[in-house]
Amino acid sequence: MKFNSVVLLSLTSPCLGKIAAAKPQMGWNSWNTFKANINESIIKPTAETLVSSGLAKAGYEYLILDEGWQALTRDGNGRQQANATKFPSGIPALADYVHKLGLKIGIYSDAGIYDCDFFPGSWGNEELDADTYASWDIDYLKYDNCGGFQAGTQSPGERFSIMGNALKNTGRDILYSLCQWGNQFPWFWADQLSDSYRMSGDITSSFAKDNSGVCKTAYCLNTGYAGVSVLTMIRKMRELSGFQSPGSWADMDMLEIGTGTMTEYEEQTHFSFWAALKSPLIIGADITKISNTSLGILLNKEIIAINQDDAGVAVTYLPALSSEGSIQIWAGPLSAGSFGHVVLALNEGGNATSITIPWSGIPELQNSTRASYKVRDVWAAKDLGTIQTGITLLNVSSHQTKVLIVSRA
Ligand SMILES: *[C@@H]1O[C@H](CO)[C@@H](O)[C@H](O)[C@H]1NC(C)=O
Ligand SMILES: *[C@@H]1O[C@H](CO)[C@@H](O)[C@H](O)[C@H]1NC(C)=O
Ligand SMILES: *[C@@H]1O[C@H](CO)[C@@H](O)[C@H](O)[C@H]1NC(C)=O
Ligand SMILES: *[C@@H]1O[C@H](CO)[C@@H](O)[C@H](O)[C@H]1NC(C)=O
Ligand SMILES: *[C@@H]1O[C@H](CO)[C@@H](O)[C@H](O)[C@H]1NC(C)=O
Ligand SMILES: *[C@@H]1O[C@H](CO)[C@@H](O)[C@H](O)[C@H]1NC(C)=O
């Protein structure tokens, strides 16, 4: 017996080590607002605002430079270099500035010879580039897929694992965020080699309207540049939510909260689903100009706690309680205390409606002998008391999502 337990311990101990992204990562990324037009005079005030707004304290710790930090050519030693007009102090000084604010810094590269705007990608230079980032004290790499199809005959798993290994070999803790657009179904291969992987083409700042060429499920392929709406991104997760697990997060792309196209209820819905589906929460808005309403949504502690819950289990779509095009019900377990479930009720339709959720329709509750549960309405910040059999939510507005925490009475 003793012997067995010793063997067991030694077999399992490597798994007890630190997982780089045990919780979905949180931060800010420059792309949704600035595209490749970034520079020091944007990034520094953003870093300061992450702290002064309370966002850093709420968990948004990574400040990520997307495409556009690089010069168009490598330097005399073949290293990637920053554009010195846009970043006159250089990236190491910027990293130092960001670290002194208590934040971490992320950078962007690409698994092709060139990235999406013909800045030098890392293909063929993975070790050199990983060493460069480590020497600059970088904490996070977003790694894109442009030009990847010209990179010869390597499978995406091979192309993306070269950089993963190069980052590990630097000895620095650098979070590896794959951006491979879901094209080759990374939920089947990226878990061993990255901390998160994008499950779709790019999001667009729209609640319901997709760009042309966007398809609705996880397994169909978009044509052209994606431009996926919030509702379609949520739709694609019906097939993927079961893949979510600590250290390997399906990434629903940067948040469009505060980018000016959505109502308050739509932004709440956006945040509720990204949180409960355990997506990384990366802000895409200009936080130096964001409205109080949008900032309040991003700062909602209880929604963030659902995202950062220890169990790391995403909510699942419940077709039997839902009605295509009008009502969506999703639910999943939380680790909080000994018992707790999160339930999302989205009114996708155009008019306010009531939504009924019987406890027996929630998988983990269906065989319970318990008749009543304690319910909290998270966005209303209100305890609704102990409720028997199920709940009817009255007057759920168009595009609103009610987030309920259902727990033992
Ligand atoms: C930085 O970028 C912003 C937005 O692209 C631009 O308006 C501003 O002039 C730039 N500042 C410098 C110093 O290049
Ligand atoms: C730096 O960026 C500016 C503004 O986008 C551009 O005009 C210039 O060519 C870039 N310089 C290098 C070395 O890439
Ligand atoms: C936003 O909130 C801040 C702090 O609570 C307050 O001072 C400011 O007046 C608010 N602005 C608007 C537009 O409501
Ligand atoms: C909302 O309800 C009204 C009145 O019943 C109906 O005429 C209208 O078509 C509905 N709108 C939508 C978007 O469902
Ligand atoms: C509940 O019981 C039914 C019937 O025995 C079973 O098929 C189902 O898997 C159970 N559900 C859960 C979540 O255990
Ligand atoms: C339903 O909700 C809307 C918006 O939240 C509110 O304006 C309206 O007064 C509510 N109606 C009822 C009958 O409670």
Short mmCIF file of C-alpha atoms and ligand atoms in Angstrom, two decimals:
data_model
loop_
_atom_site.label_atom_id
_atom_site.label_comp_id
_atom_site.label_asym_id
_atom_site.label_seq_id
_atom_site.Cartn_x
_atom_site.Cartn_y
_atom_site.Cartn_z
CA MET A 1 0.00 0.00 0.00
CA LYS A 2 2.73 2.38 1.03
CA PHE A 3 4.65 1.52 -2.07
CA ASN A 4 1.64 2.20 -4.25
CA SER A 5 1.03 5.59 -2.81
CA VAL A 6 4.67 6.56 -3.31
CA VAL A 7 4.48 5.51 -6.93
CA LEU A 8 1.24 7.41 -7.38
CA LEU A 9 2.78 10.52 -5.88
CA SER A 10 5.78 10.43 -8.13
CA LEU A 11 3.57 9.89 -11.17
CA THR A 12 1.27 12.76 -10.40
CA SER A 13 3.72 15.27 -8.98
CA PRO A 14 4.70 16.84 -12.33
CA CYS A 15 1.04 17.82 -12.76
CA LEU A 16 1.10 19.69 -9.47
CA GLY A 17 3.52 22.24 -10.90
CA LYS A 18 2.34 25.70 -11.82
CA ILE A 19 0.13 25.90 -14.91
CA ALA A 20 1.03 29.13 -16.72
CA ALA A 21 -2.60 30.10 -17.33
CA ALA A 22 -4.45 28.27 -14.56
CA LYS A 23 -7.15 30.93 -14.98
CA PRO A 24 -8.13 32.64 -18.26
CA GLN A 25 -5.75 35.58 -18.73
CA MET A 26 -7.00 39.16 -18.40
CA GLY A 27 -5.62 42.33 -19.94
CA TRP A 28 -5.79 44.92 -22.70
CA ASN A 29 -4.75 44.63 -26.36
CA SER A 30 -4.23 47.46 -28.85
CA TRP A 31 -5.78 45.88 -31.96
CA ASN A 32 -9.54 46.47 -31.78
CA THR A 33 -9.15 50.23 -31.39
CA PHE A 34 -5.80 51.14 -32.95
CA LYS A 35 -5.04 48.34 -35.45
CA ALA A 36 -1.33 48.66 -36.39
CA ASN A 37 -1.23 52.41 -35.57
CA ILE A 38 0.27 52.09 -32.10
CA ASN A 39 3.03 54.10 -30.50
CA GLU A 40 4.45 55.04 -27.13
CA SER A 41 2.06 57.97 -26.72
CA ILE A 42 -0.87 55.56 -26.86
CA ILE A 43 0.60 52.73 -24.84
CA LYS A 44 1.91 54.66 -21.83
CA PRO A 45 -1.36 56.47 -20.98
CA THR A 46 -3.18 53.16 -21.49
CA ALA A 47 -0.89 51.49 -18.98
CA GLU A 48 -1.50 54.31 -16.49
CA THR A 49 -5.26 54.11 -17.05
CA LEU A 50 -5.28 50.35 -16.47
CA VAL A 51 -4.07 51.17 -12.97
CA SER A 52 -5.98 54.40 -12.22
CA SER A 53 -9.34 53.02 -13.45
CA GLY A 54 -9.18 50.02 -11.11
CA LEU A 55 -8.96 47.59 -14.05
CA ALA A 56 -5.54 46.29 -13.00
CA LYS A 57 -6.78 45.68 -9.48
CA ALA A 58 -9.80 43.82 -10.91
CA GLY A 59 -7.39 41.42 -12.64
CA TYR A 60 -6.57 42.95 -16.06
CA GLU A 61 -2.81 42.54 -15.68
CA TYR A 62 -1.43 42.14 -19.23
CA LEU A 63 -0.86 45.14 -21.52
CA ILE A 64 -0.44 43.62 -24.98
CA LEU A 65 1.04 45.36 -28.02
CA ASP A 66 -0.57 43.82 -31.10
CA GLU A 67 0.80 44.19 -34.63
CA GLY A 68 2.49 47.48 -35.48
CA TRP A 69 5.26 47.70 -32.88
CA GLN A 70 7.88 46.32 -35.28
CA ALA A 71 10.07 47.97 -37.88
CA LEU A 72 9.60 46.69 -41.44
CA THR A 73 12.99 44.97 -41.40
CA ARG A 74 15.10 43.00 -38.93
CA ASP A 75 18.26 44.66 -37.56
CA GLY A 76 21.87 43.96 -38.58
CA ASN A 77 21.92 40.89 -36.29
CA GLY A 78 18.74 39.52 -37.79
CA ARG A 79 16.69 40.42 -34.72
CA GLN A 80 13.18 41.87 -34.81
CA GLN A 81 13.28 45.52 -33.79
CA ALA A 82 10.75 48.13 -32.78
CA ASN A 83 9.86 51.01 -35.08
CA ALA A 84 12.01 53.75 -33.53
CA THR A 85 9.70 56.55 -34.67
CA LYS A 86 6.73 54.98 -32.92
CA PHE A 87 8.66 53.65 -29.91
CA PRO A 88 11.57 56.07 -29.44
CA SER A 89 12.45 54.70 -25.97
CA GLY A 90 12.50 51.12 -27.26
CA ILE A 91 10.64 48.05 -26.02
CA PRO A 92 12.93 47.21 -23.05
CA ALA A 93 12.33 50.69 -21.57
CA LEU A 94 8.59 50.35 -22.22
CA ALA A 95 8.57 46.94 -20.52
CA ASP A 96 10.32 48.47 -17.54
CA TYR A 97 7.75 51.29 -17.43
CA VAL A 98 4.86 48.80 -17.57
CA HIS A 99 6.42 46.54 -14.92
CA LYS A 100 6.93 49.48 -12.56
CA LEU A 101 3.18 50.08 -12.73
CA GLY A 102 2.68 46.52 -11.49
CA LEU A 103 1.53 45.24 -14.89
CA LYS A 104 2.87 42.65 -17.31
CA ILE A 105 3.68 43.29 -20.96
CA GLY A 106 2.75 41.31 -24.06
CA ILE A 107 3.96 41.49 -27.63
CA TYR A 108 2.87 40.16 -31.01
CA SER A 109 4.46 38.06 -33.73
CA ASP A 110 3.41 35.64 -36.42
CA ALA A 111 4.06 32.05 -37.50
CA GLY A 112 4.69 33.11 -41.12
CA ILE A 113 7.66 34.71 -42.85
CA TYR A 114 5.68 37.96 -42.79
CA ASP A 115 2.79 38.91 -40.56
CA CYS A 116 -0.56 40.23 -41.78
CA ASP A 117 0.85 43.67 -42.74
CA PHE A 118 4.22 42.43 -44.01
CA PHE A 119 6.21 43.12 -40.88
CA PRO A 120 8.77 40.34 -40.29
CA GLY A 121 7.16 37.20 -38.84
CA SER A 122 9.02 34.63 -36.78
CA TRP A 123 8.96 31.60 -39.07
CA GLY A 124 12.51 30.27 -39.27
CA ASN A 125 13.63 32.65 -36.48
CA GLU A 126 11.63 31.30 -33.57
CA GLU A 127 14.53 30.77 -31.14
CA LEU A 128 16.13 34.11 -31.95
CA ASP A 129 12.83 35.94 -31.53
CA ALA A 130 11.89 34.13 -28.31
CA ASP A 131 15.35 35.00 -26.92
CA THR A 132 14.85 38.62 -27.97
CA TYR A 133 11.48 38.82 -26.18
CA ALA A 134 12.92 37.18 -23.05
CA SER A 135 15.88 39.60 -23.07
CA TRP A 136 13.34 42.47 -23.23
CA ASP A 137 11.45 41.01 -20.21
CA ILE A 138 8.31 40.26 -22.20
CA ASP A 139 5.62 38.25 -20.35
CA TYR A 140 3.18 37.27 -23.10
CA LEU A 141 3.27 36.46 -26.81
CA LYS A 142 0.25 36.65 -29.13
CA TYR A 143 1.25 34.54 -32.15
CA ASP A 144 -0.68 35.05 -35.38
CA ASN A 145 -1.16 32.94 -38.51
CA CYS A 146 -0.73 35.26 -41.52
CA GLY A 147 1.52 33.94 -44.25
CA GLY A 148 1.44 30.63 -42.40
CA PHE A 149 0.16 28.90 -45.49
CA GLN A 150 3.34 29.84 -47.34
CA ALA A 151 5.49 28.39 -44.61
CA GLY A 152 5.86 25.11 -46.45
CA THR A 153 4.45 21.75 -45.60
CA GLN A 154 4.47 21.88 -41.80
CA SER A 155 1.20 21.20 -40.02
CA PRO A 156 -0.08 24.03 -37.82
CA GLY A 157 0.72 21.91 -34.76
CA GLU A 158 4.36 21.75 -35.86
CA ARG A 159 4.63 25.42 -36.81
CA PHE A 160 3.10 26.58 -33.55
CA SER A 161 4.99 24.15 -31.33
CA ILE A 162 8.37 25.44 -32.56
CA MET A 163 7.64 28.83 -30.99
CA GLY A 164 6.11 27.18 -27.91
CA ASN A 165 9.32 25.24 -27.32
CA ALA A 166 11.47 28.28 -28.05
CA LEU A 167 9.57 30.28 -25.42
CA LYS A 168 9.96 27.47 -22.87
CA ASN A 169 13.68 27.25 -23.61
CA THR A 170 14.20 30.90 -22.71
CA GLY A 171 13.50 29.98 -19.08
CA ARG A 172 11.27 33.05 -18.75
CA ASP A 173 7.58 32.66 -17.90
CA ILE A 174 5.99 33.87 -21.17
CA LEU A 175 2.29 33.19 -21.69
CA TYR A 176 1.76 31.75 -25.18
CA SER A 177 -1.45 32.91 -26.83
CA LEU A 178 -2.13 31.25 -30.20
CA CYS A 179 -4.04 33.17 -32.83
CA GLN A 180 -4.64 30.60 -35.53
CA TRP A 181 -8.26 31.69 -36.18
CA GLY A 182 -9.69 28.24 -35.40
CA ASN A 183 -8.92 27.26 -38.98
CA GLN A 184 -7.40 23.88 -38.25
CA PHE A 185 -9.46 23.12 -35.15
CA PRO A 186 -6.79 23.96 -32.55
CA TRP A 187 -8.98 22.61 -29.73
CA PHE A 188 -7.69 19.19 -30.86
CA TRP A 189 -3.97 20.01 -30.86
CA ALA A 190 -3.14 23.32 -29.17
CA ASP A 191 -3.69 22.24 -25.58
CA GLN A 192 -0.26 20.67 -25.25
CA LEU A 193 1.62 23.62 -26.67
CA SER A 194 -0.06 26.87 -25.71
CA ASP A 195 -1.92 28.55 -22.86
CA SER A 196 -4.79 29.73 -25.04
CA TYR A 197 -5.87 29.44 -28.65
CA ARG A 198 -8.27 31.54 -30.70
CA MET A 199 -11.24 29.41 -31.75
CA SER A 200 -12.44 31.65 -34.58
CA GLY A 201 -11.53 34.43 -36.98
CA ASP A 202 -11.49 38.00 -35.65
CA ILE A 203 -14.41 39.53 -33.80
CA THR A 204 -16.05 42.71 -35.10
CA SER A 205 -17.65 45.48 -33.08
CA SER A 206 -21.23 44.33 -33.57
CA PHE A 207 -23.71 42.47 -31.41
CA ALA A 208 -25.49 40.54 -34.15
CA LYS A 209 -24.25 41.49 -37.62
CA ASP A 210 -21.48 39.37 -39.13
CA ASN A 211 -19.30 40.39 -42.05
CA SER A 212 -20.02 38.46 -45.22
CA GLY A 213 -18.21 35.12 -45.36
CA VAL A 214 -18.64 34.40 -41.66
CA CYS A 215 -20.11 31.02 -40.92
CA LYS A 216 -21.94 30.11 -37.76
CA THR A 217 -20.46 26.94 -36.32
CA ALA A 218 -17.04 26.04 -34.94
CA TYR A 219 -16.32 23.53 -37.68
CA CYS A 220 -17.19 25.49 -40.82
CA LEU A 221 -14.48 27.69 -42.32
CA ASN A 222 -14.83 31.42 -42.88
CA THR A 223 -13.90 32.88 -46.22
CA GLY A 224 -11.82 36.06 -46.28
CA TYR A 225 -11.31 38.27 -43.23
CA ALA A 226 -13.71 37.11 -40.54
CA GLY A 227 -15.57 39.88 -38.69
CA VAL A 228 -17.57 37.69 -36.32
CA SER A 229 -20.38 39.25 -34.25
CA VAL A 230 -20.81 38.65 -30.52
CA LEU A 231 -23.85 36.41 -31.06
CA THR A 232 -22.07 34.28 -33.66
CA MET A 233 -18.99 33.89 -31.46
CA ILE A 234 -21.31 32.60 -28.71
CA ARG A 235 -23.00 30.28 -31.24
CA LYS A 236 -19.65 28.74 -32.20
CA MET A 237 -18.94 27.95 -28.54
CA ARG A 238 -21.89 25.53 -28.37
CA GLU A 239 -19.53 22.95 -29.88
CA LEU A 240 -16.42 24.02 -27.97
CA SER A 241 -17.38 24.80 -24.38
CA GLY A 242 -16.57 21.22 -23.34
CA PHE A 243 -12.93 21.70 -24.40
CA GLN A 244 -12.27 24.44 -21.83
CA SER A 245 -9.77 23.45 -19.17
CA PRO A 246 -7.13 25.16 -17.04
CA GLY A 247 -3.99 25.97 -18.98
CA SER A 248 -5.69 25.56 -22.37
CA TRP A 249 -8.32 28.21 -22.97
CA ALA A 250 -10.36 28.64 -26.14
CA ASP A 251 -10.07 32.38 -26.75
CA MET A 252 -13.19 34.13 -28.08
CA ASP A 253 -11.06 37.16 -29.10
CA MET A 254 -10.76 40.63 -27.61
CA LEU A 255 -13.77 42.28 -26.00
CA GLU A 256 -15.69 44.93 -27.97
CA ILE A 257 -17.18 46.40 -24.77
CA GLY A 258 -16.70 50.18 -24.91
CA THR A 259 -16.10 50.35 -28.66
CA GLY A 260 -19.36 52.17 -29.16
CA THR A 261 -21.71 49.92 -31.13
CA MET A 262 -23.65 48.13 -28.41
CA THR A 263 -26.31 48.94 -25.84
CA GLU A 264 -25.68 48.40 -22.15
CA TYR A 265 -27.64 45.12 -22.19
CA GLU A 266 -25.70 43.93 -25.25
CA GLU A 267 -22.38 44.73 -23.55
CA GLN A 268 -23.56 42.87 -20.43
CA THR A 269 -24.46 39.87 -22.60
CA HIS A 270 -21.04 40.01 -24.31
CA PHE A 271 -19.23 40.09 -20.95
CA SER A 272 -21.46 37.44 -19.33
CA PHE A 273 -20.76 34.88 -22.06
CA TRP A 274 -17.01 35.55 -22.39
CA ALA A 275 -16.76 35.18 -18.61
CA ALA A 276 -18.92 32.08 -18.18
CA LEU A 277 -17.44 30.38 -21.26
CA LYS A 278 -13.99 30.89 -19.67
CA SER A 279 -12.54 32.94 -22.50
CA PRO A 280 -9.53 35.10 -21.78
CA LEU A 281 -10.85 38.61 -20.97
CA ILE A 282 -8.79 41.03 -23.05
CA ILE A 283 -10.18 44.56 -23.35
CA GLY A 284 -10.11 46.05 -26.87
CA ALA A 285 -11.55 49.52 -26.22
CA ASP A 286 -9.65 52.78 -25.73
CA ILE A 287 -9.80 52.80 -21.94
CA THR A 288 -8.58 56.40 -21.77
CA LYS A 289 -11.92 57.41 -23.33
CA ILE A 290 -14.28 54.61 -22.28
CA SER A 291 -17.75 55.44 -20.89
CA ASN A 292 -18.51 54.87 -17.24
CA THR A 293 -21.19 52.39 -18.18
CA SER A 294 -18.79 50.22 -20.19
CA LEU A 295 -16.10 50.54 -17.55
CA GLY A 296 -18.60 49.45 -14.91
CA ILE A 297 -19.38 46.33 -16.94
CA LEU A 298 -15.68 45.44 -17.28
CA LEU A 299 -15.20 45.97 -13.54
CA ASN A 300 -18.12 43.80 -12.37
CA LYS A 301 -16.42 41.70 -9.69
CA GLU A 302 -19.00 38.92 -9.58
CA ILE A 303 -18.89 38.35 -13.35
CA ILE A 304 -15.08 38.34 -13.26
CA ALA A 305 -15.20 35.82 -10.40
CA ILE A 306 -17.24 33.46 -12.61
CA ASN A 307 -14.50 33.68 -15.25
CA GLN A 308 -11.70 33.15 -12.73
CA ASP A 309 -13.47 30.36 -10.80
CA ASP A 310 -11.06 27.62 -9.68
CA ALA A 311 -12.95 24.81 -11.41
CA GLY A 312 -12.37 26.31 -14.87
CA VAL A 313 -15.48 24.61 -16.28
CA ALA A 314 -17.37 26.51 -19.00
CA VAL A 315 -21.16 26.73 -19.21
CA THR A 316 -22.90 24.43 -21.70
CA TYR A 317 -25.75 25.27 -24.07
CA LEU A 318 -29.03 23.64 -23.00
CA PRO A 319 -31.14 23.11 -26.14
CA ALA A 320 -34.11 21.66 -24.26
CA LEU A 321 -34.57 24.93 -22.34
CA SER A 322 -33.72 27.19 -25.30
CA SER A 323 -35.62 28.29 -28.35
CA GLU A 324 -33.59 28.95 -31.51
CA GLY A 325 -33.39 32.68 -32.31
CA SER A 326 -35.20 33.81 -29.17
CA ILE A 327 -34.07 32.26 -25.86
CA GLN A 328 -30.70 30.75 -24.97
CA ILE A 329 -30.07 29.01 -21.65
CA TRP A 330 -26.56 27.94 -20.70
CA ALA A 331 -25.42 26.51 -17.34
CA GLY A 332 -22.38 25.04 -15.63
CA PRO A 333 -20.85 24.27 -12.25
CA LEU A 334 -18.77 26.62 -10.12
CA SER A 335 -16.27 25.53 -7.52
CA ALA A 336 -17.25 28.28 -5.11
CA GLY A 337 -17.95 26.70 -1.73
CA SER A 338 -19.09 23.12 -1.97
CA PHE A 339 -21.90 23.79 -4.41
CA GLY A 340 -22.86 26.44 -6.91
CA HIS A 341 -24.02 26.77 -10.48
CA VAL A 342 -24.07 29.63 -12.92
CA VAL A 343 -27.03 29.96 -15.28
CA LEU A 344 -27.19 32.37 -18.21
CA ALA A 345 -30.55 33.33 -19.73
CA LEU A 346 -30.29 35.38 -22.93
CA ASN A 347 -33.23 36.98 -24.68
CA GLU A 348 -32.01 37.02 -28.27
CA GLY A 349 -35.36 38.26 -29.61
CA GLY A 350 -36.50 41.81 -30.35
CA ASN A 351 -39.06 42.26 -27.53
CA ALA A 352 -38.91 41.90 -23.76
CA THR A 353 -40.08 38.48 -22.63
CA SER A 354 -40.26 36.25 -19.59
CA ILE A 355 -37.99 33.21 -19.33
CA THR A 356 -38.72 30.10 -17.26
CA ILE A 357 -35.94 27.78 -16.06
CA PRO A 358 -36.99 24.59 -14.23
CA TRP A 359 -34.22 23.31 -11.93
CA SER A 360 -34.77 19.85 -13.41
CA GLY A 361 -33.59 21.18 -16.79
CA ILE A 362 -30.10 21.91 -15.49
CA PRO A 363 -28.00 18.75 -15.93
CA GLU A 364 -26.20 18.80 -12.57
CA LEU A 365 -29.46 19.45 -10.70
CA GLN A 366 -31.75 17.07 -12.52
CA ASN A 367 -31.20 14.08 -10.23
CA SER A 368 -31.04 16.06 -7.01
CA THR A 369 -33.66 15.36 -4.39
CA ARG A 370 -33.41 18.97 -3.31
CA ALA A 371 -36.48 21.02 -4.24
CA SER A 372 -35.31 24.55 -3.61
CA TYR A 373 -32.23 26.63 -4.28
CA LYS A 374 -30.88 30.00 -3.28
CA VAL A 375 -30.69 32.33 -6.27
CA ARG A 376 -28.66 35.49 -6.89
CA ASP A 377 -29.24 37.83 -9.84
CA VAL A 378 -25.68 38.96 -10.55
CA TRP A 379 -26.20 42.03 -12.78
CA ALA A 380 -28.95 43.29 -10.45
CA ALA A 381 -26.62 42.50 -7.49
CA LYS A 382 -29.66 41.10 -5.70
CA ASP A 383 -30.40 37.91 -3.76
CA LEU A 384 -33.76 36.61 -4.92
CA GLY A 385 -34.23 34.27 -1.95
CA THR A 386 -34.90 30.54 -1.90
CA ILE A 387 -36.86 29.36 -4.89
CA GLN A 388 -38.65 26.03 -5.40
CA THR A 389 -38.90 23.97 -8.62
CA GLY A 390 -37.55 26.65 -10.93
CA ILE A 391 -37.52 30.35 -11.70
CA THR A 392 -39.47 32.62 -14.02
CA LEU A 393 -37.62 35.79 -14.95
CA LEU A 394 -40.09 38.52 -15.89
CA ASN A 395 -39.43 41.26 -18.44
CA VAL A 396 -36.00 40.21 -19.72
CA SER A 397 -35.18 42.94 -22.25
CA SER A 398 -34.19 42.37 -25.85
CA HIS A 399 -30.52 41.26 -26.00
CA GLN A 400 -30.27 41.14 -22.20
CA THR A 401 -28.65 38.23 -20.37
CA LYS A 402 -29.65 37.41 -16.81
CA VAL A 403 -26.81 35.78 -14.90
CA LEU A 404 -27.95 33.69 -11.93
CA ILE A 405 -25.91 31.95 -9.27
CA VAL A 406 -27.93 28.96 -8.07
CA SER A 407 -26.70 27.40 -4.84
CA ARG A 408 -27.67 25.23 -1.91
CA ALA A 409 -30.27 26.91 0.27
C1 LIG B 1 0.45 57.92 -32.07
O1 LIG B 1 -0.63 57.27 -32.73
C2 LIG B 1 -1.81 58.02 -32.73
C3 LIG B 1 -2.92 57.14 -33.33
O2 LIG B 1 -2.48 56.44 -34.44
C4 LIG B 1 -1.59 59.29 -33.50
O3 LIG B 1 -2.77 60.07 -33.48
C5 LIG B 1 -0.46 60.09 -32.85
O4 LIG B 1 -0.16 61.23 -33.63
C6 LIG B 1 0.78 59.23 -32.73
N1 LIG B 1 1.78 59.94 -31.94
C7 LIG B 1 3.05 59.94 -32.25
C8 LIG B 1 3.94 60.69 -31.33
O5 LIG B 1 3.48 59.34 -33.23
C1 LIG B 2 7.92 53.40 -38.71
O1 LIG B 2 6.56 53.78 -38.76
C2 LIG B 2 6.30 54.88 -39.58
C3 LIG B 2 4.86 55.27 -39.37
O2 LIG B 2 4.01 54.16 -39.60
C4 LIG B 2 6.67 54.52 -41.00
O3 LIG B 2 6.44 55.62 -41.84
C5 LIG B 2 8.13 54.11 -41.06
O4 LIG B 2 8.44 53.66 -42.35
C6 LIG B 2 8.42 53.01 -40.06
N1 LIG B 2 9.84 52.78 -39.99
C7 LIG B 2 10.41 51.59 -40.12
C8 LIG B 2 11.88 51.55 -39.98
O5 LIG B 2 9.78 50.57 -40.33
C1 LIG B 3 -17.83 58.68 -14.34
O1 LIG B 3 -17.50 58.29 -13.03
C2 LIG B 3 -16.64 59.18 -12.36
C3 LIG B 3 -16.23 58.54 -11.05
O2 LIG B 3 -17.29 57.89 -10.46
C4 LIG B 3 -17.37 60.52 -12.18
O3 LIG B 3 -16.53 61.44 -11.55
C5 LIG B 3 -17.77 61.05 -13.56
O4 LIG B 3 -18.55 62.22 -13.40
C6 LIG B 3 -18.56 60.02 -14.31
N1 LIG B 3 -18.77 60.49 -15.67
C7 LIG B 3 -19.92 60.39 -16.30
C8 LIG B 3 -19.96 60.88 -17.71
O5 LIG B 3 -20.91 59.90 -15.79
C1 LIG B 4 -42.38 42.99 -30.89
O1 LIG B 4 -43.75 42.89 -30.53
C2 LIG B 4 -44.60 43.62 -31.38
C3 LIG B 4 -46.03 43.60 -30.80
O2 LIG B 4 -46.40 42.26 -30.45
C4 LIG B 4 -44.56 43.03 -32.78
O3 LIG B 4 -45.38 43.74 -33.67
C5 LIG B 4 -43.11 43.10 -33.27
O4 LIG B 4 -43.00 42.46 -34.50
C6 LIG B 4 -42.15 42.46 -32.29
N1 LIG B 4 -40.80 42.78 -32.70
C7 LIG B 4 -39.86 41.85 -32.80
C8 LIG B 4 -38.53 42.32 -33.27
O5 LIG B 4 -40.06 40.69 -32.51
C1 LIG B 5 -29.70 11.62 -14.07
O1 LIG B 5 -30.32 10.36 -14.12
C2 LIG B 5 -30.58 9.86 -15.42
C3 LIG B 5 -31.39 8.60 -15.29
O2 LIG B 5 -30.78 7.70 -14.40
C4 LIG B 5 -29.25 9.68 -16.14
O3 LIG B 5 -29.46 9.23 -17.44
C5 LIG B 5 -28.50 11.01 -16.17
O4 LIG B 5 -27.24 10.84 -16.75
C6 LIG B 5 -28.35 11.58 -14.77
N1 LIG B 5 -27.78 12.90 -14.86
C7 LIG B 5 -26.68 13.27 -14.23
C8 LIG B 5 -26.19 14.68 -14.46
O5 LIG B 5 -26.06 12.54 -13.50
C1 LIG B 6 -39.19 46.07 -18.23
O1 LIG B 6 -37.81 46.47 -18.31
C2 LIG B 6 -37.62 47.72 -18.94
C3 LIG B 6 -36.13 47.93 -19.18
O2 LIG B 6 -35.34 47.25 -18.27
C4 LIG B 6 -38.25 48.80 -18.08
O3 LIG B 6 -38.06 50.04 -18.69
C5 LIG B 6 -39.75 48.49 -17.92
O4 LIG B 6 -40.33 49.42 -17.05
C6 LIG B 6 -39.96 47.08 -17.39
N1 LIG B 6 -41.38 46.75 -17.45
C7 LIG B 6 -42.01 46.16 -16.45
C8 LIG B 6 -43.45 45.85 -16.68
O5 LIG B 6 -41.47 45.88 -15.40
#
